[in-house]
mmCIF file of C-alpha atoms in Angstrom:
data_model
loop_
_atom_site.group_PDB
_atom_site.id
_atom_site.type_symbol
_atom_site.label_atom_id
_atom_site.label_comp_id
_atom_site.label_asym_id
_atom_site.label_seq_id
_atom_site.Cartn_x
_atom_site.Cartn_y
_atom_site.Cartn_z
ATOM 1 C CA UNK I 1 108.870 107.079 132.783
ATOM 2 C CA UNK I 2 105.275 106.472 133.878
ATOM 3 C CA UNK I 3 102.764 104.894 131.491
ATOM 4 C CA UNK I 4 99.063 105.319 132.167
ATOM 5 C CA UNK I 5 96.907 102.282 131.471
ATOM 6 C CA UNK I 6 93.249 101.531 131.887
ATOM 7 C CA UNK I 7 92.715 98.154 133.550
ATOM 8 C CA UNK I 8 89.628 96.030 133.102
ATOM 9 C CA UNK I 9 89.147 94.544 136.576
ATOM 10 C CA UNK I 10 85.608 93.288 136.057
ATOM 11 C CA UNK I 11 85.212 90.046 137.975
ATOM 12 C CA UNK I 12 88.956 89.774 138.608
ATOM 13 C CA UNK I 13 90.453 89.263 142.077
ATOM 14 C CA UNK I 14 92.231 92.260 143.599
ATOM 15 C CA UNK I 15 94.012 92.142 146.959
ATOM 16 C CA UNK I 16 93.770 95.051 149.386
ATOM 17 C CA UNK I 17 96.016 94.834 152.443
ATOM 18 C CA UNK I 18 94.877 97.023 155.334
ATOM 19 C CA UNK I 19 91.571 97.797 157.002
ATOM 20 C CA UNK I 20 91.641 101.543 157.595
ATOM 21 C CA UNK I 21 90.036 104.561 155.879
ATOM 22 C CA UNK I 22 92.679 104.701 153.117
ATOM 23 C CA UNK I 23 92.082 101.049 152.281
ATOM 24 C CA UNK I 24 88.316 101.719 152.359
ATOM 25 C CA UNK I 25 88.623 104.440 149.727
ATOM 26 C CA UNK I 26 90.642 102.127 147.488
ATOM 27 C CA UNK I 27 88.113 99.327 147.958
ATOM 28 C CA UNK I 28 85.189 101.580 147.028
ATOM 29 C CA UNK I 29 86.935 102.565 143.806
ATOM 30 C CA UNK I 30 87.673 98.952 142.965
ATOM 31 C CA UNK I 31 84.081 97.939 143.600
ATOM 32 C CA UNK I 32 82.963 100.693 141.229
ATOM 33 C CA UNK I 33 85.147 98.967 138.619
ATOM 34 C CA UNK I 34 83.395 95.644 139.397
ATOM 35 C CA UNK I 35 86.532 93.999 140.790
ATOM 36 C CA UNK I 36 86.332 90.986 143.116
ATOM 37 C CA UNK I 37 87.963 92.443 146.213
ATOM 38 C CA UNK I 38 89.748 90.490 148.949
ATOM 39 C CA UNK I 39 90.709 92.468 152.064
ATOM 40 C CA UNK I 40 93.367 91.141 154.450
ATOM 41 C CA UNK I 41 93.547 92.893 157.828
ATOM 42 C CA UNK I 42 93.133 91.950 161.502
ATOM 43 C CA UNK I 43 90.427 94.619 161.893
ATOM 44 C CA UNK I 44 88.245 96.708 159.585
ATOM 45 C CA UNK I 45 86.993 100.264 159.801
ATOM 46 C CA UNK I 46 83.220 100.721 159.794
ATOM 47 C CA UNK I 47 83.001 101.350 156.049
ATOM 48 C CA UNK I 48 84.852 98.154 155.171
ATOM 49 C CA UNK I 49 82.982 96.204 157.807
ATOM 50 C CA UNK I 50 79.678 97.248 156.237
ATOM 51 C CA UNK I 51 80.926 96.272 152.759
ATOM 52 C CA UNK I 52 81.858 92.854 154.133
ATOM 53 C CA UNK I 53 78.497 92.422 155.876
ATOM 54 C CA UNK I 54 76.738 93.266 152.624
ATOM 55 C CA UNK I 55 78.727 90.574 150.828
ATOM 56 C CA UNK I 56 80.619 93.012 148.611
ATOM 57 C CA UNK I 57 84.114 92.086 149.775
ATOM 58 C CA UNK I 58 85.843 88.996 151.151
ATOM 59 C CA UNK I 59 87.619 89.540 154.491
ATOM 60 C CA UNK I 60 90.531 87.515 155.799
ATOM 61 C CA UNK I 61 90.729 88.589 159.437
ATOM 62 C CA UNK I 62 94.461 88.234 160.085
ATOM 63 C CA UNK I 63 97.855 89.623 159.157
ATOM 64 C CA UNK I 64 98.850 89.327 155.510
ATOM 65 C CA UNK I 65 100.987 86.391 154.371
ATOM 66 C CA UNK I 66 102.847 85.885 151.119
ATOM 67 C CA UNK I 67 100.379 83.361 149.740
ATOM 68 C CA UNK I 68 97.636 86.026 149.800
ATOM 69 C CA UNK I 69 99.253 87.527 146.714
ATOM 70 C CA UNK I 70 98.873 84.341 144.694
ATOM 71 C CA UNK I 71 96.428 84.506 141.790
ATOM 72 C CA UNK I 72 95.425 88.169 142.061
ATOM 73 C CA UNK I 73 95.592 90.674 139.210
ATOM 74 C CA UNK I 74 96.426 93.736 141.274
ATOM 75 C CA UNK I 75 97.520 94.545 144.818
ATOM 76 C CA UNK I 76 96.848 97.635 146.918
ATOM 77 C CA UNK I 77 98.674 97.834 150.229
ATOM 78 C CA UNK I 78 97.623 100.425 152.803
ATOM 79 C CA UNK I 79 98.540 99.094 156.238
ATOM 80 C CA UNK I 80 100.316 102.209 157.449
ATOM 81 C CA UNK I 81 103.316 100.043 158.369
ATOM 82 C CA UNK I 82 106.258 100.698 156.029
ATOM 83 C CA UNK I 83 107.821 97.275 156.554
ATOM 84 C CA UNK I 84 104.580 95.402 155.861
ATOM 85 C CA UNK I 85 103.786 97.470 152.789
ATOM 86 C CA UNK I 86 107.310 96.959 151.460
ATOM 87 C CA UNK I 87 107.099 93.193 151.999
ATOM 88 C CA UNK I 88 103.758 93.014 150.152
ATOM 89 C CA UNK I 89 105.306 94.980 147.299
ATOM 90 C CA UNK I 90 108.209 92.525 147.068
ATOM 91 C CA UNK I 91 105.874 89.516 147.070
ATOM 92 C CA UNK I 92 103.830 91.092 144.269
ATOM 93 C CA UNK I 93 106.947 91.937 142.218
ATOM 94 C CA UNK I 94 108.168 88.352 142.516
ATOM 95 C CA UNK I 95 104.905 87.224 140.926
ATOM 96 C CA UNK I 96 104.950 89.972 138.262
ATOM 97 C CA UNK I 97 101.815 91.483 139.757
ATOM 98 C CA UNK I 98 101.490 95.242 139.898
ATOM 99 C CA UNK I 99 101.260 96.757 143.372
ATOM 100 C CA UNK I 100 100.089 100.163 144.542
ATOM 101 C CA UNK I 101 101.677 101.279 147.819
ATOM 102 C CA UNK I 102 99.313 103.839 149.336
ATOM 103 C CA UNK I 103 101.776 104.676 152.091
ATOM 104 C CA UNK I 104 104.623 105.739 149.803
ATOM 105 C CA UNK I 105 104.244 107.453 146.472
ATOM 106 C CA UNK I 106 107.748 106.392 145.486
ATOM 107 C CA UNK I 107 107.311 102.703 146.301
ATOM 108 C CA UNK I 108 105.273 100.067 144.508
ATOM 109 C CA UNK I 109 105.106 99.274 140.819
ATOM 110 C CA UNK I 110 101.864 101.098 140.040
ATOM 111 C CA UNK I 111 100.351 104.508 140.788
ATOM 112 C CA UNK I 112 96.753 105.561 141.237
ATOM 113 C CA UNK I 113 96.044 108.769 139.313
ATOM 114 C CA UNK I 114 94.018 111.689 140.596
ATOM 115 C CA UNK I 115 90.855 111.239 138.555
ATOM 116 C CA UNK I 116 87.825 113.213 137.439
ATOM 117 C CA UNK I 117 84.882 111.988 135.414
ATOM 118 C CA UNK I 118 82.575 113.668 132.935
ATOM 119 C CA UNK I 119 79.925 111.291 131.661
ATOM 120 C CA UNK I 120 81.770 108.290 130.274
ATOM 121 C CA UNK I 121 85.070 110.192 130.015
ATOM 122 C CA UNK I 122 87.543 109.490 132.831
ATOM 123 C CA UNK I 123 90.626 111.696 133.094
ATOM 124 C CA UNK I 124 93.585 110.709 135.271
ATOM 125 C CA UNK I 125 96.583 112.792 136.323
ATOM 126 C CA UNK I 126 99.887 111.338 137.518
ATOM 127 C CA UNK I 127 103.310 112.851 138.091
ATOM 128 C CA UNK I 128 106.153 111.386 136.023
ATOM 129 C CA UNK I 129 108.728 112.798 138.437
ATOM 130 C CA UNK I 130 108.823 112.662 142.214
ATOM 131 C CA UNK I 131 105.379 111.937 143.655
ATOM 132 C CA UNK I 132 103.498 115.164 144.364
ATOM 133 C CA UNK I 133 99.882 114.404 145.362
ATOM 134 C CA UNK I 134 98.917 118.030 145.937
ATOM 135 C CA UNK I 135 100.145 119.009 142.492
ATOM 136 C CA UNK I 136 98.324 116.204 140.709
ATOM 137 C CA UNK I 137 95.145 116.961 142.663
ATOM 138 C CA UNK I 138 95.347 120.645 141.685
ATOM 139 C CA UNK I 139 95.768 119.748 137.999
ATOM 140 C CA UNK I 140 92.908 117.247 138.274
ATOM 141 C CA UNK I 141 90.620 119.899 139.773
ATOM 142 C CA UNK I 142 91.475 122.397 137.027
ATOM 143 C CA UNK I 143 90.714 119.810 134.343
ATOM 144 C CA UNK I 144 87.485 118.934 136.115
ATOM 145 C CA UNK I 145 86.361 122.558 135.897
ATOM 146 C CA UNK I 146 87.058 122.618 132.150
ATOM 147 C CA UNK I 147 85.171 119.368 131.569
ATOM 148 C CA UNK I 148 82.179 120.459 133.608
ATOM 149 C CA UNK I 149 81.891 123.833 131.894
ATOM 150 C CA UNK I 150 80.814 121.927 128.779
ATOM 151 C CA UNK I 151 83.058 123.882 126.408
ATOM 152 C CA UNK I 152 85.024 120.844 125.220
ATOM 153 C CA UNK I 153 83.825 118.584 122.424
ATOM 154 C CA UNK I 154 83.347 115.269 124.238
ATOM 155 C CA UNK I 155 81.598 113.357 121.448
ATOM 156 C CA UNK I 156 82.617 109.790 120.743
ATOM 157 C CA UNK I 157 84.838 109.651 117.675
ATOM 158 C CA UNK I 158 84.247 106.003 116.855
ATOM 159 C CA UNK I 159 80.762 105.371 115.451
ATOM 160 C CA UNK I 160 78.513 103.525 117.862
ATOM 161 C CA UNK I 161 76.907 100.357 116.538
ATOM 162 C CA UNK I 162 73.258 100.678 115.598
ATOM 163 C CA UNK I 163 71.119 100.227 118.665
ATOM 164 C CA UNK I 164 73.714 101.568 121.104
ATOM 165 C CA UNK I 165 72.612 105.176 121.029
ATOM 166 C CA UNK I 166 70.884 106.940 123.873
ATOM 167 C CA UNK I 167 68.611 109.899 124.556
ATOM 168 C CA UNK I 168 69.133 112.542 127.229
ATOM 169 C CA UNK I 169 66.271 114.909 127.981
ATOM 170 C CA UNK I 170 67.975 118.131 129.034
ATOM 171 C CA UNK I 171 66.230 120.901 130.907
ATOM 172 C CA UNK I 172 67.910 124.005 129.528
ATOM 173 C CA UNK I 173 66.483 126.447 132.045
ATOM 174 C CA UNK I 174 64.571 129.685 131.457
ATOM 175 C CA UNK I 175 66.727 131.112 128.656
ATOM 176 C CA UNK I 176 69.965 132.525 130.041
ATOM 177 C CA UNK I 177 72.696 129.982 129.161
ATOM 178 C CA UNK I 178 74.512 130.756 132.412
ATOM 179 C CA UNK I 179 71.561 129.201 134.264
ATOM 180 C CA UNK I 180 72.063 125.819 132.594
ATOM 181 C CA UNK I 181 73.254 123.104 134.951
ATOM 182 C CA UNK I 182 76.680 121.504 134.728
ATOM 183 C CA UNK I 183 75.010 118.231 133.734
ATOM 184 C CA UNK I 184 73.144 119.983 130.921
ATOM 185 C CA UNK I 185 76.322 121.502 129.473
ATOM 186 C CA UNK I 186 78.101 118.168 129.776
ATOM 187 C CA UNK I 187 75.335 116.378 127.884
ATOM 188 C CA UNK I 188 75.488 118.933 125.062
ATOM 189 C CA UNK I 189 79.250 118.463 124.855
ATOM 190 C CA UNK I 190 78.639 114.770 124.049
ATOM 191 C CA UNK I 191 75.755 115.249 121.629
ATOM 192 C CA UNK I 192 75.816 113.948 118.065
ATOM 193 C CA UNK I 193 72.373 115.443 117.442
ATOM 194 C CA UNK I 194 70.309 118.000 119.346
ATOM 195 C CA UNK I 195 66.514 118.055 119.057
ATOM 196 C CA UNK I 196 65.701 121.578 120.181
ATOM 197 C CA UNK I 197 62.669 123.599 121.232
ATOM 198 C CA UNK I 198 62.094 127.269 120.488
ATOM 199 C CA UNK I 199 62.337 128.217 124.148
ATOM 200 C CA UNK I 200 65.251 127.854 126.514
ATOM 201 C CA UNK I 201 68.930 128.669 125.926
ATOM 202 C CA UNK I 202 68.819 128.466 122.118
ATOM 203 C CA UNK I 203 71.898 130.670 121.714
ATOM 204 C CA UNK I 204 74.027 127.875 123.158
ATOM 205 C CA UNK I 205 73.395 125.963 119.920
ATOM 206 C CA UNK I 206 75.665 128.420 118.100
ATOM 207 C CA UNK I 207 78.629 127.202 120.159
ATOM 208 C CA UNK I 208 78.236 123.554 119.143
ATOM 209 C CA UNK I 209 80.690 122.041 116.631
ATOM 210 C CA UNK I 210 79.557 122.574 113.049
ATOM 211 C CA UNK I 211 78.937 118.873 112.431
ATOM 212 C CA UNK I 212 76.524 118.448 115.345
ATOM 213 C CA UNK I 213 73.108 118.034 113.763
ATOM 214 C CA UNK I 214 70.435 120.345 115.182
ATOM 215 C CA UNK I 215 66.798 119.415 114.535
ATOM 216 C CA UNK I 216 64.367 122.263 115.260
ATOM 217 C CA UNK I 217 61.023 121.030 116.580
ATOM 218 C CA UNK I 218 60.030 124.288 118.247
ATOM 219 C CA UNK I 219 56.460 125.364 118.682
ATOM 220 C CA UNK I 220 54.923 128.828 118.688
ATOM 221 C CA UNK I 221 51.464 129.720 120.012
ATOM 222 C CA UNK I 222 48.910 128.155 117.696
ATOM 223 C CA UNK I 223 51.572 126.713 115.401
ATOM 224 C CA UNK I 224 52.952 123.225 116.052
ATOM 225 C CA UNK I 225 54.730 122.163 112.842
ATOM 226 C CA UNK I 226 56.223 119.028 114.439
ATOM 227 C CA UNK I 227 53.618 117.100 116.476
ATOM 228 C CA UNK I 228 54.659 115.258 119.612
ATOM 229 C CA UNK I 229 54.361 111.816 118.016
ATOM 230 C CA UNK I 230 56.837 112.904 115.345
ATOM 231 C CA UNK I 231 59.238 114.255 117.975
ATOM 232 C CA UNK I 232 59.078 110.908 119.751
ATOM 233 C CA UNK I 233 59.823 109.133 116.479
ATOM 234 C CA UNK I 234 62.812 111.371 115.775
ATOM 235 C CA UNK I 235 64.330 110.694 119.195
ATOM 236 C CA UNK I 236 63.937 106.947 118.882
ATOM 237 C CA UNK I 237 65.157 106.772 115.287
ATOM 238 C CA UNK I 238 68.261 108.882 115.946
ATOM 239 C CA UNK I 239 69.202 106.820 118.993
ATOM 240 C CA UNK I 240 68.666 103.548 117.133
ATOM 241 C CA UNK I 241 71.227 104.774 114.594
ATOM 242 C CA UNK I 242 73.782 104.716 117.412
ATOM 243 C CA UNK I 243 73.774 108.445 118.109
ATOM 244 C CA UNK I 244 73.955 110.381 121.389
ATOM 245 C CA UNK I 245 70.756 112.413 121.247
ATOM 246 C CA UNK I 246 70.103 115.463 123.401
ATOM 247 C CA UNK I 247 66.501 116.645 123.593
ATOM 248 C CA UNK I 248 67.053 120.275 124.614
ATOM 249 C CA UNK I 249 64.017 121.800 126.282
ATOM 250 C CA UNK I 250 63.297 125.100 127.925
ATOM 251 C CA UNK I 251 62.814 124.991 131.685
ATOM 252 C CA UNK I 252 62.467 121.499 133.136
ATOM 253 C CA UNK I 253 61.531 118.478 130.980
ATOM 254 C CA UNK I 254 58.876 117.265 133.405
ATOM 255 C CA UNK I 255 57.076 120.573 134.015
ATOM 256 C CA UNK I 256 54.699 120.998 131.051
ATOM 257 C CA UNK I 257 57.524 119.857 128.803
ATOM 258 C CA UNK I 258 55.977 116.544 127.728
ATOM 259 C CA UNK I 259 59.136 114.888 128.946
ATOM 260 C CA UNK I 260 57.181 111.998 130.392
ATOM 261 C CA UNK I 261 55.741 111.154 126.975
ATOM 262 C CA UNK I 262 59.205 111.148 125.428
ATOM 263 C CA UNK I 263 60.604 108.919 128.165
ATOM 264 C CA UNK I 264 57.781 106.443 127.616
ATOM 265 C CA UNK I 265 58.370 106.425 123.839
ATOM 266 C CA UNK I 266 62.076 105.712 124.311
ATOM 267 C CA UNK I 267 61.526 102.975 126.861
ATOM 268 C CA UNK I 268 58.901 101.271 124.727
ATOM 269 C CA UNK I 269 61.428 101.216 121.871
ATOM 270 C CA UNK I 270 64.184 99.858 124.120
ATOM 271 C CA UNK I 271 66.239 103.062 123.877
ATOM 272 C CA UNK I 272 68.222 104.078 126.988
ATOM 273 C CA UNK I 273 66.972 107.436 128.225
ATOM 274 C CA UNK I 274 67.828 109.719 131.115
ATOM 275 C CA UNK I 275 66.615 113.103 132.317
ATOM 276 C CA UNK I 276 68.690 116.122 133.311
ATOM 277 C CA UNK I 277 66.492 118.432 135.418
ATOM 278 C CA UNK I 278 66.416 122.116 134.571
ATOM 279 C CA UNK I 279 65.519 125.396 136.247
ATOM 280 C CA UNK I 280 61.883 126.041 135.392
ATOM 281 C CA UNK I 281 60.796 129.462 134.191
ATOM 282 C CA UNK I 282 57.896 129.093 136.641
ATOM 283 C CA UNK I 283 60.399 129.804 139.409
ATOM 284 C CA UNK I 284 63.274 131.516 137.611
ATOM 285 C CA UNK I 285 61.343 134.264 135.809
ATOM 286 C CA UNK I 286 59.614 135.610 138.952
ATOM 287 C CA UNK I 287 62.910 135.442 140.854
ATOM 288 C CA UNK I 288 64.702 137.363 138.097
ATOM 289 C CA UNK I 289 61.940 139.980 138.318
ATOM 290 C CA UNK I 290 62.337 140.320 142.075
ATOM 291 C CA UNK I 291 59.110 138.457 142.889
ATOM 292 C CA UNK I 292 59.476 135.890 145.708
ATOM 293 C CA UNK I 293 56.876 133.196 145.167
ATOM 294 C CA UNK I 294 56.818 132.569 148.905
ATOM 295 C CA UNK I 295 57.562 135.196 151.520
ATOM 296 C CA UNK I 296 57.406 134.800 155.283
ATOM 297 C CA UNK I 297 54.430 136.672 156.649
ATOM 298 C CA UNK I 298 52.840 136.933 153.209
ATOM 299 C CA UNK I 299 52.321 133.493 151.646
ATOM 300 C CA UNK I 300 53.879 130.070 152.069
ATOM 301 C CA UNK I 301 52.592 127.983 149.159
ATOM 302 C CA UNK I 302 52.827 127.979 145.356
ATOM 303 C CA UNK I 303 50.489 126.510 142.736
ATOM 304 C CA UNK I 304 51.772 126.123 139.158
ATOM 305 C CA UNK I 305 49.256 125.706 136.342
ATOM 306 C CA UNK I 306 49.050 125.588 132.566
ATOM 307 C CA UNK I 307 46.866 128.411 131.334
ATOM 308 C CA UNK I 308 45.362 126.324 128.542
ATOM 309 C CA UNK I 309 44.102 123.736 131.051
ATOM 310 C CA UNK I 310 41.994 126.331 132.871
ATOM 311 C CA UNK I 311 41.552 126.873 136.568
ATOM 312 C CA UNK I 312 41.793 124.149 139.166
ATOM 313 C CA UNK I 313 39.720 124.389 142.337
ATOM 314 C CA UNK I 314 42.931 124.457 144.387
ATOM 315 C CA UNK I 315 44.279 127.479 142.510
ATOM 316 C CA UNK I 316 41.032 129.415 142.845
ATOM 317 C CA UNK I 317 40.753 128.593 146.537
ATOM 318 C CA UNK I 318 44.337 129.688 147.108
ATOM 319 C CA UNK I 319 43.694 133.034 145.436
ATOM 320 C CA UNK I 320 40.367 133.621 147.174
ATOM 321 C CA UNK I 321 41.803 133.195 150.652
ATOM 322 C CA UNK I 322 45.285 134.534 149.753
ATOM 323 C CA UNK I 323 46.854 131.285 150.956
ATOM 324 C CA UNK I 324 49.062 130.673 147.907
ATOM 325 C CA UNK I 325 50.759 132.222 144.932
ATOM 326 C CA UNK I 326 49.530 131.046 141.536
ATOM 327 C CA UNK I 327 52.018 130.857 138.660
ATOM 328 C CA UNK I 328 50.535 130.469 135.185
ATOM 329 C CA UNK I 329 52.617 129.126 132.314
ATOM 330 C CA UNK I 330 51.405 129.495 128.722
ATOM 331 C CA UNK I 331 48.798 131.958 129.913
ATOM 332 C CA UNK I 332 49.266 135.056 127.744
ATOM 333 C CA UNK I 333 46.835 134.033 125.005
ATOM 334 C CA UNK I 334 44.115 133.123 127.519
ATOM 335 C CA UNK I 335 44.768 135.831 130.100
ATOM 336 C CA UNK I 336 41.443 137.614 129.471
ATOM 337 C CA UNK I 337 39.454 134.416 129.969
ATOM 338 C CA UNK I 338 41.447 133.387 133.045
ATOM 339 C CA UNK I 339 41.007 136.680 134.845
ATOM 340 C CA UNK I 340 37.289 136.851 134.027
ATOM 341 C CA UNK I 341 36.747 133.315 135.320
ATOM 342 C CA UNK I 342 38.701 134.074 138.483
ATOM 343 C CA UNK I 343 36.594 137.137 139.213
ATOM 344 C CA UNK I 344 33.419 135.130 138.570
ATOM 345 C CA UNK I 345 34.669 132.515 141.046
ATOM 346 C CA UNK I 346 35.003 135.110 143.790
ATOM 347 C CA UNK I 347 38.665 136.082 143.560
ATOM 348 C CA UNK I 348 39.228 139.686 144.625
ATOM 349 C CA UNK I 349 39.805 141.775 141.442
ATOM 350 C CA UNK I 350 42.367 143.849 143.364
ATOM 351 C CA UNK I 351 44.643 140.803 143.826
ATOM 352 C CA UNK I 352 48.121 141.815 142.619
ATOM 353 C CA UNK I 353 49.208 140.357 139.291
ATOM 354 C CA UNK I 354 52.415 140.504 137.266
ATOM 355 C CA UNK I 355 53.495 139.250 133.837
ATOM 356 C CA UNK I 356 57.198 138.546 133.320
ATOM 357 C CA UNK I 357 58.225 138.398 129.660
ATOM 358 C CA UNK I 358 61.512 136.779 128.560
ATOM 359 C CA UNK I 359 62.538 136.101 132.137
ATOM 360 C CA UNK I 360 66.332 136.105 132.804
ATOM 361 C CA UNK I 361 67.121 137.544 129.349
ATOM 362 C CA UNK I 362 68.249 141.072 128.477
ATOM 363 C CA UNK I 363 64.777 141.660 126.989
ATOM 364 C CA UNK I 364 63.009 140.864 130.263
ATOM 365 C CA UNK I 365 60.017 143.096 130.991
ATOM 366 C CA UNK I 366 57.578 143.114 133.902
ATOM 367 C CA UNK I 367 54.005 144.387 133.645
ATOM 368 C CA UNK I 368 51.970 144.831 136.838
ATOM 369 C CA UNK I 369 48.318 145.596 137.515
ATOM 370 C CA UNK I 370 45.483 144.301 139.711
ATOM 371 C CA UNK I 371 43.945 141.013 138.594
ATOM 372 C CA UNK I 372 40.873 142.757 137.182
ATOM 373 C CA UNK I 373 43.016 145.000 134.980
ATOM 374 C CA UNK I 374 46.044 142.871 134.091
ATOM 375 C CA UNK I 375 44.654 141.487 130.816
ATOM 376 C CA UNK I 376 43.841 144.957 129.467
ATOM 377 C CA UNK I 377 47.176 146.307 130.677
ATOM 378 C CA UNK I 378 49.078 143.426 129.031
ATOM 379 C CA UNK I 379 47.257 144.039 125.742
ATOM 380 C CA UNK I 380 47.954 147.773 125.979
ATOM 381 C CA UNK I 381 51.733 147.335 126.291
ATOM 382 C CA UNK I 382 51.886 144.426 123.841
ATOM 383 C CA UNK I 383 52.862 141.537 126.112
ATOM 384 C CA UNK I 384 54.036 138.532 124.095
ATOM 385 C CA UNK I 385 54.950 134.949 124.901
ATOM 386 C CA UNK I 386 57.080 133.546 126.380
ATOM 387 C CA UNK I 387 55.836 135.013 129.612
ATOM 388 C CA UNK I 388 55.055 133.875 133.130
ATOM 389 C CA UNK I 389 52.011 135.204 134.983
ATOM 390 C CA UNK I 390 52.208 135.572 138.767
ATOM 391 C CA UNK I 391 49.032 136.085 140.792
ATOM 392 C CA UNK I 392 48.861 136.797 144.509
ATOM 393 C CA UNK I 393 50.115 139.166 147.182
ATOM 394 C CA UNK I 394 53.779 138.560 146.305
ATOM 395 C CA UNK I 395 53.205 140.155 142.893
ATOM 396 C CA UNK I 396 52.584 143.543 144.492
ATOM 397 C CA UNK I 397 55.097 146.163 143.449
ATOM 398 C CA UNK I 398 57.588 147.057 146.190
ATOM 399 C CA UNK I 399 57.112 143.918 148.285
ATOM 400 C CA UNK I 400 60.836 143.672 149.037
ATOM 401 C CA UNK I 401 61.470 147.417 149.360
ATOM 402 C CA UNK I 402 61.990 149.287 152.593
ATOM 403 C CA UNK I 403 62.414 147.903 156.090
ATOM 404 C CA UNK I 404 58.792 147.061 156.704
ATOM 405 C CA UNK I 405 58.979 143.608 155.142
ATOM 406 C CA UNK I 406 55.794 142.207 153.656
ATOM 407 C CA UNK I 407 53.771 145.345 154.444
ATOM 408 C CA UNK I 408 56.163 147.809 152.830
ATOM 409 C CA UNK I 409 54.729 148.311 149.361
ATOM 410 C CA UNK I 410 56.675 151.400 148.272
ATOM 411 C CA UNK I 411 56.940 151.891 144.480
ATOM 412 C CA UNK I 412 60.000 150.351 142.839
ATOM 413 C CA UNK I 413 62.326 152.732 141.077
ATOM 414 C CA UNK I 414 65.237 150.442 140.208
ATOM 415 C CA UNK I 415 63.468 147.986 137.924
ATOM 416 C CA UNK I 416 62.765 148.095 134.173
ATOM 417 C CA UNK I 417 59.053 147.570 134.728
ATOM 418 C CA UNK I 418 55.964 148.614 132.883
ATOM 419 C CA UNK I 419 53.276 149.348 135.430
#
């Protein structure tokens, strides 16, 4: 019978016998657990030698002797010599100290499980029968996949004390839940409360356990029912109640997502906060529409702007000399003004333009026209936010068609475009 235990090795002496790569892997794991590691070996591999030079481990440069086992909480032996490993195991047993024998799965009085981690959840797999490392590793890898898919409920079941909550700003991507990162799904699986925007993968909220609180702070054009200061207050207050708070945003939290303001608010309140990057619609929506923002022989730079902030000199220069692609977020409502100002600033009205609505979703639609006509065309077909505007040569229809590369601008016939 094998019993799995979690050992608190923080600050406690652990003996590792052996100086090779196997011993190095064990030492690195022990250091991650904050153990005080003593290595006994005549020579060390480069990894262990560096750890010793950095003052992270104590090295006794000689063969192991029985007295080395005195006073330690745990022993790992990995010399590669069966007789030496067996002797170390006997010395440890005589002192009622558990010993892991890395050279023999059947020897020793302790086993190291095959482990996988998801956030603060550590899962270990051991075999209760004959040692079978390949089997335990295969089971570990399968469990790792399940944990990382974010489909399990990983919330803490014991209430956290007030003041021990945390906030995670999660970039949910452009809308399609399959484009969420593993880290994003894992954070949601641990959430006690989700503070959600209108954009992004909102349908994933339906898969959360019924008792996860969802607070809707979404904005629509011209209608911001929950101001940013109130959102900041909600995040801080929920975390101070001891809750794991996920701030679910569309795209990436730091690209026009006001994520920086929320981080500052949390830090000023002493609330732990971290950021999970997301796939921005600025890049994902054009890609889903078959528009490469850079293309060899066509353009090699990208400028991303917020339509409500107006033109920057860099964006206008890039469009005038066709040296960059300009991507406009939140630009539908101001598209008429933007295009008129660009033309007045000397941008060629025939510059290709495209508007990608609901990028990556089943309702995705692409509208194309020259810069001088795109606003009227968008109004004619009823373009609505959320949408991403792409300006520049890469927005030309048929850029990737044919064998002529950047100069082959044959009409597309395989896309659901409005043009």
